[in-house]
Coordinates of C-alpha atoms in Angstrom, one line a residue:
X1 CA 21.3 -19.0 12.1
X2 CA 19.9 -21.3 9.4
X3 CA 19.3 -19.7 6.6
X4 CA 15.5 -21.1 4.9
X5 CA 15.5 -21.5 1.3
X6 CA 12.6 -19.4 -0.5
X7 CA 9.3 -21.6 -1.1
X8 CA 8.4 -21.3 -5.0
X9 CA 5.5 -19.4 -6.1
X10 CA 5.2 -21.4 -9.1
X11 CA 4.9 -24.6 -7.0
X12 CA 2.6 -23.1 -4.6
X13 CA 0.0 -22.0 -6.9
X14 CA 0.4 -25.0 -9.0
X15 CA -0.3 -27.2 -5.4
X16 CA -3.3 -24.9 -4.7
X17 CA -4.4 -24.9 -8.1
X18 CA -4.1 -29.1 -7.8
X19 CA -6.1 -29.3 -4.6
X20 CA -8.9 -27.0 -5.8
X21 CA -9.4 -29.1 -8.7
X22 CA -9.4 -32.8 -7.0
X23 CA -11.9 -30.6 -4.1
X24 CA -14.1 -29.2 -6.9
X25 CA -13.9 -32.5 -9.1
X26 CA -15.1 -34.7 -5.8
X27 CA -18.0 -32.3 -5.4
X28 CA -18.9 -32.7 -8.7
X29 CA -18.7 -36.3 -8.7
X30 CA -20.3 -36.9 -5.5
X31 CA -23.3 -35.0 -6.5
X32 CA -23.6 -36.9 -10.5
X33 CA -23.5 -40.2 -8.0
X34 CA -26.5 -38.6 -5.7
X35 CA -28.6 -37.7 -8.2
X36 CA -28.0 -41.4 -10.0
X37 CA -28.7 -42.8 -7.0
X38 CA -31.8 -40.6 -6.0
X39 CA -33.1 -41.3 -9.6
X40 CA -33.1 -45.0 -9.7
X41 CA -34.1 -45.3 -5.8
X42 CA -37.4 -43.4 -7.1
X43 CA -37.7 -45.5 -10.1
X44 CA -37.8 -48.8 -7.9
X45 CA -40.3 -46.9 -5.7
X46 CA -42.2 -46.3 -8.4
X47 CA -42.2 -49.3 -9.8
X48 CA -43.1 -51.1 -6.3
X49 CA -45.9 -49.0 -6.3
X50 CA -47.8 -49.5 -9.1
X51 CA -47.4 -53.2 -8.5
X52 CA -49.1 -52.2 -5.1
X53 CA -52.1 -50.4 -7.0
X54 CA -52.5 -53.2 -9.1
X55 CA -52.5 -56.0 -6.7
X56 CA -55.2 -53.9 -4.3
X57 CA -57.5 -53.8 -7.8
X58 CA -57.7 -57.5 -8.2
X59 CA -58.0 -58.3 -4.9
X60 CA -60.8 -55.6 -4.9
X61 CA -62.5 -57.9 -7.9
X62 CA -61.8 -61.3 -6.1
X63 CA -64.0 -59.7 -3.2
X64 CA -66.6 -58.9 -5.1
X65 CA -66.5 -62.3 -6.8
X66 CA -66.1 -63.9 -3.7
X67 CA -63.7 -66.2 -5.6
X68 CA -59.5 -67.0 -4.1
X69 CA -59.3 -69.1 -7.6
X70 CA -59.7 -66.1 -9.6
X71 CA -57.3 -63.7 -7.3
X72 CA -54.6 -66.7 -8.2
X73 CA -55.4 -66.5 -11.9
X74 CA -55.3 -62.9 -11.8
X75 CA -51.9 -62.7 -10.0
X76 CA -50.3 -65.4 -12.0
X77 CA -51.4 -63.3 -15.3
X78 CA -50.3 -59.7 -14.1
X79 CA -46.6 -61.6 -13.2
X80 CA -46.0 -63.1 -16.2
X81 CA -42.6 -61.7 -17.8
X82 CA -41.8 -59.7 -14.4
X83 CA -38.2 -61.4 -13.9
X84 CA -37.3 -59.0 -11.6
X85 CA -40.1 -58.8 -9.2
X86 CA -41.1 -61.6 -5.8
X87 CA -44.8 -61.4 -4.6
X88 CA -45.9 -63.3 -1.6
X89 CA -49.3 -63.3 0.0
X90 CA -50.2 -65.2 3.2
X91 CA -53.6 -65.5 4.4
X92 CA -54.7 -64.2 8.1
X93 CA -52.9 -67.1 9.4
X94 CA -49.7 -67.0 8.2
X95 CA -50.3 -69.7 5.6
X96 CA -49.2 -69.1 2.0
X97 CA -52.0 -68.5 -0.2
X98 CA -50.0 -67.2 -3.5
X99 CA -46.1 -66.7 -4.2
X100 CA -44.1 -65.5 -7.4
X101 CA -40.0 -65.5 -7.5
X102 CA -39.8 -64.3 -10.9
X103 CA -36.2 -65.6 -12.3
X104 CA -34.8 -65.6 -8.7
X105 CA -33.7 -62.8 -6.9
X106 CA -30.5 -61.3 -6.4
X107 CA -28.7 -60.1 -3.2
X108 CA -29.3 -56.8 -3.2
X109 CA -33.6 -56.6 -3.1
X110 CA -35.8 -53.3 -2.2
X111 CA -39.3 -54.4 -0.2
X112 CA -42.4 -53.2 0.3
X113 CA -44.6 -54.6 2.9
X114 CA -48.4 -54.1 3.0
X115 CA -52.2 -55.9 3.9
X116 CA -55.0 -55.9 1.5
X117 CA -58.5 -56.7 2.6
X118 CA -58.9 -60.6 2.2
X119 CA -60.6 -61.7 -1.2
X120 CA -63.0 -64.0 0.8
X121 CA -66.1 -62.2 2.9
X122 CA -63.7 -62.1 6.5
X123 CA -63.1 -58.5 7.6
X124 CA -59.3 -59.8 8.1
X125 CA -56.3 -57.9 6.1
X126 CA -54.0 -60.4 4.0
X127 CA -50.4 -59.7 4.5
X128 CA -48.0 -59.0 1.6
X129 CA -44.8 -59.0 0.2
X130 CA -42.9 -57.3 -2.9
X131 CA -39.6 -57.4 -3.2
X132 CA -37.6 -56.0 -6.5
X133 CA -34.2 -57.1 -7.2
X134 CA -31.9 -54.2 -7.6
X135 CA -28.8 -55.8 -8.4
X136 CA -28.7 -54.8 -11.4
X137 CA -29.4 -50.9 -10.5
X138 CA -26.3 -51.2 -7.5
X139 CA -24.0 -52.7 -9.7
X140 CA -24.8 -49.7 -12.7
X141 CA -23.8 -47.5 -9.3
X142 CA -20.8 -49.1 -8.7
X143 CA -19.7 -48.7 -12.2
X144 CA -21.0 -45.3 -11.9
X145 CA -18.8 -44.2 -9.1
X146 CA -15.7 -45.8 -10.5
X147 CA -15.9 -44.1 -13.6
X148 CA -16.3 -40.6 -11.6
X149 CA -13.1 -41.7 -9.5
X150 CA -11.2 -42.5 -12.3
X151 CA -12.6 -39.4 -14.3
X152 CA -11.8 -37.3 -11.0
X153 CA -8.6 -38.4 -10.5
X154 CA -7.6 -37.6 -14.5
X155 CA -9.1 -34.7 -14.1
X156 CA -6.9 -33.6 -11.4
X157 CA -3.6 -34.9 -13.1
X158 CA -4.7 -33.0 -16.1
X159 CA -5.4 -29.5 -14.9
X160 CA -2.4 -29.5 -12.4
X161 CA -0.3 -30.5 -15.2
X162 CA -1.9 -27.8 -17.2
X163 CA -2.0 -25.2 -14.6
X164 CA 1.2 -25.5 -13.8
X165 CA 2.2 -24.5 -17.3
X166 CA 0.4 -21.9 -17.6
X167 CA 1.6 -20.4 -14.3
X168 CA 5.0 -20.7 -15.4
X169 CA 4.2 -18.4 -18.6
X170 CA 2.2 -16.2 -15.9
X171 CA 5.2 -16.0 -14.1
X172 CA 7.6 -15.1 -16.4
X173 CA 7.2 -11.4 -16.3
X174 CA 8.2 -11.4 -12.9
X175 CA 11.3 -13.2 -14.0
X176 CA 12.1 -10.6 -16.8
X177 CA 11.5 -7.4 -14.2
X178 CA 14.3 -9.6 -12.2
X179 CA 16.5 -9.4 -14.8
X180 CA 16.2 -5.7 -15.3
X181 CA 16.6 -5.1 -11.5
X182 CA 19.7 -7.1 -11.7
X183 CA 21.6 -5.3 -14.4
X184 CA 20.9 -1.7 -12.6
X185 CA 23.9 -0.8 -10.8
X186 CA 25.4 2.5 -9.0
X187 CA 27.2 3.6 -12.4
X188 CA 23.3 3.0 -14.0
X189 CA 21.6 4.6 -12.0
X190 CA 19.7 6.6 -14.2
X191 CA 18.0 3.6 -16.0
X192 CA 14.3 2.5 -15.1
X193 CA 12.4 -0.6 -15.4
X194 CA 10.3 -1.0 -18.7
X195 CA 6.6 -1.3 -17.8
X196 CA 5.7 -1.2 -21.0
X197 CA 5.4 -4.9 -21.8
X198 CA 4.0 -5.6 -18.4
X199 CA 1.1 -6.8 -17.5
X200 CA -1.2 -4.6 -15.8
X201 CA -1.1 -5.6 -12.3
X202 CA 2.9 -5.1 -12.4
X203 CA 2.2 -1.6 -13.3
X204 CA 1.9 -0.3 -9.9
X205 CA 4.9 -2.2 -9.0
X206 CA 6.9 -1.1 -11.7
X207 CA 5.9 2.3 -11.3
X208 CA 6.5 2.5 -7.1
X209 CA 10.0 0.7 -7.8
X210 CA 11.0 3.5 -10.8
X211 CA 9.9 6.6 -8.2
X212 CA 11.4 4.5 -5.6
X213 CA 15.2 4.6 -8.0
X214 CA 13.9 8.1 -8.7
X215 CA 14.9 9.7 -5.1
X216 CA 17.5 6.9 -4.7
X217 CA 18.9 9.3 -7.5
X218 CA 17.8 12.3 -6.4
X219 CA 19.6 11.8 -3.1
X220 CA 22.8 10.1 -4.9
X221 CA 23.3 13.2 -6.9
X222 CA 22.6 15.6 -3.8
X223 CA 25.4 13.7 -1.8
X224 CA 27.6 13.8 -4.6
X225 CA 27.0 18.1 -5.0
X226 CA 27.0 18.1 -1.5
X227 CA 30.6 16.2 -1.1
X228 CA 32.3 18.1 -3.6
X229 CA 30.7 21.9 -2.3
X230 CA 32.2 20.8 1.3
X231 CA 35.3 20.3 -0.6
X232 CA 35.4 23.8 -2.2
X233 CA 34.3 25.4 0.5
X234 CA 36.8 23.8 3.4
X235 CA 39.9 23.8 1.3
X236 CA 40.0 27.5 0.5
X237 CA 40.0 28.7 4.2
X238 CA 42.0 25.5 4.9
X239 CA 44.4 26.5 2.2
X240 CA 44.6 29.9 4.1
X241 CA 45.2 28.5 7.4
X242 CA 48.2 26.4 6.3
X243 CA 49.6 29.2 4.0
X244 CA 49.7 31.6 6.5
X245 CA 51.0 29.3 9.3
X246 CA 53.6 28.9 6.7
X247 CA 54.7 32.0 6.3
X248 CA 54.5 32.8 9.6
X249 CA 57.0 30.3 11.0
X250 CA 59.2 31.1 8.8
X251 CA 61.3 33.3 10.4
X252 CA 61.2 34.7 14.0
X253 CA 58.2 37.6 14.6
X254 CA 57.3 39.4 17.2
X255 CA 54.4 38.9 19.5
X256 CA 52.6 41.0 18.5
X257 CA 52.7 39.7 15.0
X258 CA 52.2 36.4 16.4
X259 CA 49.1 37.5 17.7
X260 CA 47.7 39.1 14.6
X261 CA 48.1 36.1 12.5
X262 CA 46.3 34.1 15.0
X263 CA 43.2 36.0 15.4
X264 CA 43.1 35.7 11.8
X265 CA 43.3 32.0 12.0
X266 CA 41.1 31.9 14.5
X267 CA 38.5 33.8 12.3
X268 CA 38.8 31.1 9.5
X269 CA 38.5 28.5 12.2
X270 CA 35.3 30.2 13.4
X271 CA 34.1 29.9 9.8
X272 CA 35.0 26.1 9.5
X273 CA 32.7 25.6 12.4
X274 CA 29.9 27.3 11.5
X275 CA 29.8 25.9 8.1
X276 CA 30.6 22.6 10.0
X277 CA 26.8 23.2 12.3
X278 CA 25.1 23.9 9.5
X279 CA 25.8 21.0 7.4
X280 CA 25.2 18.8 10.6
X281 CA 22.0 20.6 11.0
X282 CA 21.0 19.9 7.1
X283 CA 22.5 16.7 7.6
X284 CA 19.5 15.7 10.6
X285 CA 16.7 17.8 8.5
X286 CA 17.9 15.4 5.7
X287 CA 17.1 12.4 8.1
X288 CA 13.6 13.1 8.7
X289 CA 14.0 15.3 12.1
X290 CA 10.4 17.1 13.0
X291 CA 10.7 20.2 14.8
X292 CA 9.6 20.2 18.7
X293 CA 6.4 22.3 17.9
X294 CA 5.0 24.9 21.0
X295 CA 2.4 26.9 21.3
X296 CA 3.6 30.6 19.7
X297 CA 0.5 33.1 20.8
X298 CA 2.4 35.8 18.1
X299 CA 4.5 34.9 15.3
X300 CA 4.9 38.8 14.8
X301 CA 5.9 39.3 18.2
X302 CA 8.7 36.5 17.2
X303 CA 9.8 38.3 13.8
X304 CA 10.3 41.4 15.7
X305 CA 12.1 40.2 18.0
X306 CA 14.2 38.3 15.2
X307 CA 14.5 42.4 13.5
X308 CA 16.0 44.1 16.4
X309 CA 19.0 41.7 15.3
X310 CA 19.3 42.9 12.4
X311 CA 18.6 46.8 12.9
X312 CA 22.6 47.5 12.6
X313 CA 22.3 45.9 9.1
X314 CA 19.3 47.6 7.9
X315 CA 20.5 50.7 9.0
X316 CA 24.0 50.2 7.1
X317 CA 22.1 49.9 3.6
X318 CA 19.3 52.6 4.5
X319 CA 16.8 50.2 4.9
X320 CA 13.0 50.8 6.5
X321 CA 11.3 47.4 7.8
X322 CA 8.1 46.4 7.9
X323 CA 6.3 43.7 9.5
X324 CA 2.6 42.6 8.3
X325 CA 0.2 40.1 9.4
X326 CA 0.2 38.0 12.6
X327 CA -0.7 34.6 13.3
X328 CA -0.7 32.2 16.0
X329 CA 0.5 28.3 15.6
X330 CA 2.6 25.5 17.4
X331 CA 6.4 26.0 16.0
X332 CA 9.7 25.9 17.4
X333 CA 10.5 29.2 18.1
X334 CA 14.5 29.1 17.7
X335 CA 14.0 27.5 14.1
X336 CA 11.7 30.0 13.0
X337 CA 13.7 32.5 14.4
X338 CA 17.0 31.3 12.9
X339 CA 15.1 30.8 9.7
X340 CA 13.8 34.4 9.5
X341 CA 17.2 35.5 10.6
X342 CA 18.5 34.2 7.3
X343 CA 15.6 35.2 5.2
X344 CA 16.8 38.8 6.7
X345 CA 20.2 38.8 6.0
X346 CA 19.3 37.6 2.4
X347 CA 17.3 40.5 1.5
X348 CA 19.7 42.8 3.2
X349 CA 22.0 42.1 1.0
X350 CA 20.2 42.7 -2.3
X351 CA 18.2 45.0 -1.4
X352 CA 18.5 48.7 -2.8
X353 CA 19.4 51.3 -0.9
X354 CA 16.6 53.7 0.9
X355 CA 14.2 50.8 0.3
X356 CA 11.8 48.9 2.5
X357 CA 12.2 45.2 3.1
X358 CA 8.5 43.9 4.1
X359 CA 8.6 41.1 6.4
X360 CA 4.8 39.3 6.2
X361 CA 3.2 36.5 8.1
X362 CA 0.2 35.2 6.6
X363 CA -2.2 32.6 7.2
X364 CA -3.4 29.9 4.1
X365 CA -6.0 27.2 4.9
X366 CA -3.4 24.8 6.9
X367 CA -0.5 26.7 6.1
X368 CA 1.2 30.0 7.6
X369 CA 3.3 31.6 5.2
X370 CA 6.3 33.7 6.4
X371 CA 7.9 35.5 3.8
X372 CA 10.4 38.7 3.1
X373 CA 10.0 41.5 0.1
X374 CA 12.9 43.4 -1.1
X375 CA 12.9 45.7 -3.8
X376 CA 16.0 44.9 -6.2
X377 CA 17.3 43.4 -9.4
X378 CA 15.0 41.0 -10.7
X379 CA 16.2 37.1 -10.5
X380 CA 16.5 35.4 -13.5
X381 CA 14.1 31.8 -13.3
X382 CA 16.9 29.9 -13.8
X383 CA 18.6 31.4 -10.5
X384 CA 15.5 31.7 -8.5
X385 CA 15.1 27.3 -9.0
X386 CA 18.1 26.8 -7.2
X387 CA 17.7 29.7 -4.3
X388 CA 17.3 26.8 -1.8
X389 CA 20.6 25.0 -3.0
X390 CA 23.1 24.2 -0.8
X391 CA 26.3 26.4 -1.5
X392 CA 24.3 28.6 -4.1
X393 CA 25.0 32.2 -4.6
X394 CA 22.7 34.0 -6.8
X395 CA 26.2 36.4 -7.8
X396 CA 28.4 34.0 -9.7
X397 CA 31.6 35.9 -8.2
X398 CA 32.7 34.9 -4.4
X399 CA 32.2 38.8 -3.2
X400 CA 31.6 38.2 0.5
X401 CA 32.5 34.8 0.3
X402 CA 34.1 34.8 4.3
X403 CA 30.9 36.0 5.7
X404 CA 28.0 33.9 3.3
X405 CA 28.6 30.1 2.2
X406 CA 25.5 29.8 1.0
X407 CA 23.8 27.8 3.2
X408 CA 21.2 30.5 4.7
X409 CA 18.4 29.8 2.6
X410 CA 19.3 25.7 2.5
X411 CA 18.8 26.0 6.1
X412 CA 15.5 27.9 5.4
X413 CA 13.9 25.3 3.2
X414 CA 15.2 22.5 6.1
X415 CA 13.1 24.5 9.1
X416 CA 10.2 24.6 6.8
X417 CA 10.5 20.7 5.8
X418 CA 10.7 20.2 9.5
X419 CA 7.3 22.1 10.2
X420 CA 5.7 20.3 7.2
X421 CA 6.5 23.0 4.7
X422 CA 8.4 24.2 2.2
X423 CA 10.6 27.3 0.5
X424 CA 9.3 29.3 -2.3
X425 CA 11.0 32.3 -4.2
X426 CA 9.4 34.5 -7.0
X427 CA 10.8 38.1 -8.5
X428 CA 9.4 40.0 -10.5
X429 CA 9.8 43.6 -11.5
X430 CA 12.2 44.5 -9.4
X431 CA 10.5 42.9 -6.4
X432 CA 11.7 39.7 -4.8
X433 CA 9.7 37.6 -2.4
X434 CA 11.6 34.5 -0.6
X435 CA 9.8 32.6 2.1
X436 CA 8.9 29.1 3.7
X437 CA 5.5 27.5 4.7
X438 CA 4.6 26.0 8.0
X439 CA 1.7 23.2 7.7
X440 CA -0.4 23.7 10.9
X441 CA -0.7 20.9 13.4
X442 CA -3.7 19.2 14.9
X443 CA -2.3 20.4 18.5
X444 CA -1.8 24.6 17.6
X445 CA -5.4 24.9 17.2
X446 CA -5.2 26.0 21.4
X447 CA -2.5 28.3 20.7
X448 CA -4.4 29.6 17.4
X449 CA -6.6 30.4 19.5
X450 CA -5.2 32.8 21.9
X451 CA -5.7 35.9 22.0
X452 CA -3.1 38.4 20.9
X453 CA -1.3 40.3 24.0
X454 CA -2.3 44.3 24.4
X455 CA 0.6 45.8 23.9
X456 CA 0.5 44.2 20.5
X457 CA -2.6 45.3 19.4
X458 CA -2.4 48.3 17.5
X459 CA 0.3 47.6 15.5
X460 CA 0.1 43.4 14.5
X461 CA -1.1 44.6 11.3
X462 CA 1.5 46.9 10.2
X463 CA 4.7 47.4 12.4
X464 CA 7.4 49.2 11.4
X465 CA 11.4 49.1 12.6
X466 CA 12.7 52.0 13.1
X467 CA 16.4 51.5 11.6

């Protein structure tokens, strides 16, 4: 395919900027030329006229003298000097009583035709002729409109020429935010673009295009943690796997033996896998996957059901459960599950013993907040900002390292981002609270509005798990 060469801004505008001028210059022109033309049309009519006025005066006195001789004195005296100007008067039958040619006309004459009342006592009308020569006016036109060509056409030249210029200098911001773009590089990636000499309508731009490198960053660095926490945590159990293979084939064992080692192979295998899922799950939150929202009449019937899970658990560490709250809302009901699943397991773990773990559902203007208390050690603030972390452990040993990886509560924050949410964490004198947000959709309003079944009742407000 052929590839087309970009058109130039610069030449475009300086084109535009061209054609505008020679459009509004013509315009212009034209209308100087109109109202010349208008001016002097009405100055001939004018003049026409009062030689009208003044021809229909003396032919009133020759009727009232009853004298043609004194008419032709008359008109021979009023014409006298008036180069410019043709009279002709014929009499009732055509003959020609009086006629005046002036210096001799030119080519270009205006007329004006008319009958006066004859100067002798006949009721007849006298026909008559006044011509004005306007060559002189027509060719001061001409002259005119050549000037306003010429002057339009220079015109044009000169504010193209000049336009042109100054769209280049206009233009040469643009030119230094290329070069800026072009030295940023993978191995720069934390430089920005300077706005600060900018012109104001590049600010926007500037600023989109430096929040723009901002996630590009943002999601660089994550993929960069994110590589080398895969790596730590698949090359201890793969370290394991190979060592004890190692060992094992070695020397001849038994079956028995045989067997041992590879249930315990097959337990770090296990582990691989899951921490395999859940990086492919983060991995499609990561890519903008929405959950499959359905109608949920009872988010506490769902978090009890997610509690009877974990009653073996609870029971271990001497733990009482409670459940507050209900709601109703369109949600995907394995997510939430799986996500409160994890929220469980979290506070399980640091949890004192004999305490109780509240599990509450709450509803916030759009938002439904599900969220765990546990009474334990306080979290430091610089530990609770990176709960949500991928491969975080609040403990900076590896205790329990076979069974947790860290990416319960990552998971957590994804489920929420796929509802439209998003984690939170606080702790606080010896209370912790972790939880996510679900932003309600336009649809759950019919589930909302369900009501809540019977059997649930008298204890949505305040359930307690026997453990």
């Amino acid at each position: 395919m052929k590839e087309v060469a970009p058109r130039s801004l610069a030449r475009r505008l300086s084109v535009r900027l061209a054609l505008l001028s020679l459009t509004v210059l013509a315009v212009v022109c034209t209308a100087v030329y109109s109202w010349a033309h208008h001016g002097l049309s009405v100055q001939q009519r004018d003049r026409l006229e009062r030689q009208r006025v003044q021809l229909e005066h003396l032919f009133g006195e020759a009727r009232e003298a009853g004298d043609e001789r004194l008419l032709t004195h008359k008109l021979g005296d009023m014409l006298v000097g008036q180069t410019l100007l043709s009279v002709e008067v014929l009499r009732d039958d055509a003959s020609l009583f009086f006629r005046w040619s002036g210096n001799g006309l030119g080519k270009t004459q205006r007329l004006l035709d008319f009958r006066l009342p004859a100067p002798n006592v006949s009721a007849a009308a006298w026909p008559i002729q006044l011509a004005l020569d306007v060559s002189a006016d027509m060719a001061t036109l001409n002259l005119l409109a050549a000037a306003l060509a010429a002057a339009a056409g220079v015109g044009t030249l000169l504010i193209t020429a000049g336009g042109s210029v100054l769209v280049r200098r206009g233009l040469q911001p643009v030119s230094r935010l290329a070069d800026q773009t072009r030295a940023l590089s993978a191995q720069t990636r934390d430089r920005r673009l300077d706005g600060s000499a900018q012109p104001k309508e590049l600010a926007p731009l500037v600023q989109q295009f430096n929040q723009l490198l901002d996630r590009l960053q943002l999601a660089f660095d994550r993929l960069e943690a994110f590589n080398a926490d895969v790596a730590h945590e698949l090359a201890t159990p793969l370290s394991t796997l190979i060592g004890g293979t190692e060992i094992t084939l070695r020397r001849e064992r038994p079956a028995e033996e045989l067997r041992r080692a590879l249930e315990c192979n097959l337990e770090e295998l296990q582990r691989l896998a899951s921490i395999v899922q859940d990086m492919l799950f983060l991995a499609h939150a990561d890519h903008g996957t929405q959950a499959r929202r359905a109608p949920v009449a009872s988010l506490s019937r769902l978090l009890v059901r997610v509690a009877s899970l974990h009653e073996a658990p609870l029971a271990e560490r001497s733990l009482t459960l409670e459940i507050q709250g209900e709601s109703a809302a369109a949600v995907d009901a394995s997510l939430i599950e799986r996500a409160v699943s994890n929220l469980l397991s979290n506070a399980t773990r640091y949890a004192w013993p004999g305490s109780v773990v509240k599990l509450v559902v709450s509803t916030r203007r759009d938002e439904i907040h599900v969220e765990v208390e546990n009474e334990g050690d306080t979290v430091p603030a610089d530990r609770l900002d990176r709960i949500f972390d991928r491969f975080y452990r609040a403990e900076h040993s590896r205790e329990n390292a076979d069974r947790h990886h860290g990416l319960g509560l990552s998971i957590v924050a994804a489920i929420a981002r796929m509802h439209g949410g998003g984690g939170f964490a606080r702790s606080a004198q010896g209370r912790t609270v972790v939880g996510f947000s679900l932003r309600r959709s336009a649809a759950p309003s019919d589930a909302a509005g369900q009501p809540i079944p019977a059997e649930w009742s008298d204890s949505r407000t305040n359930q307690e798990v026997a453990v």
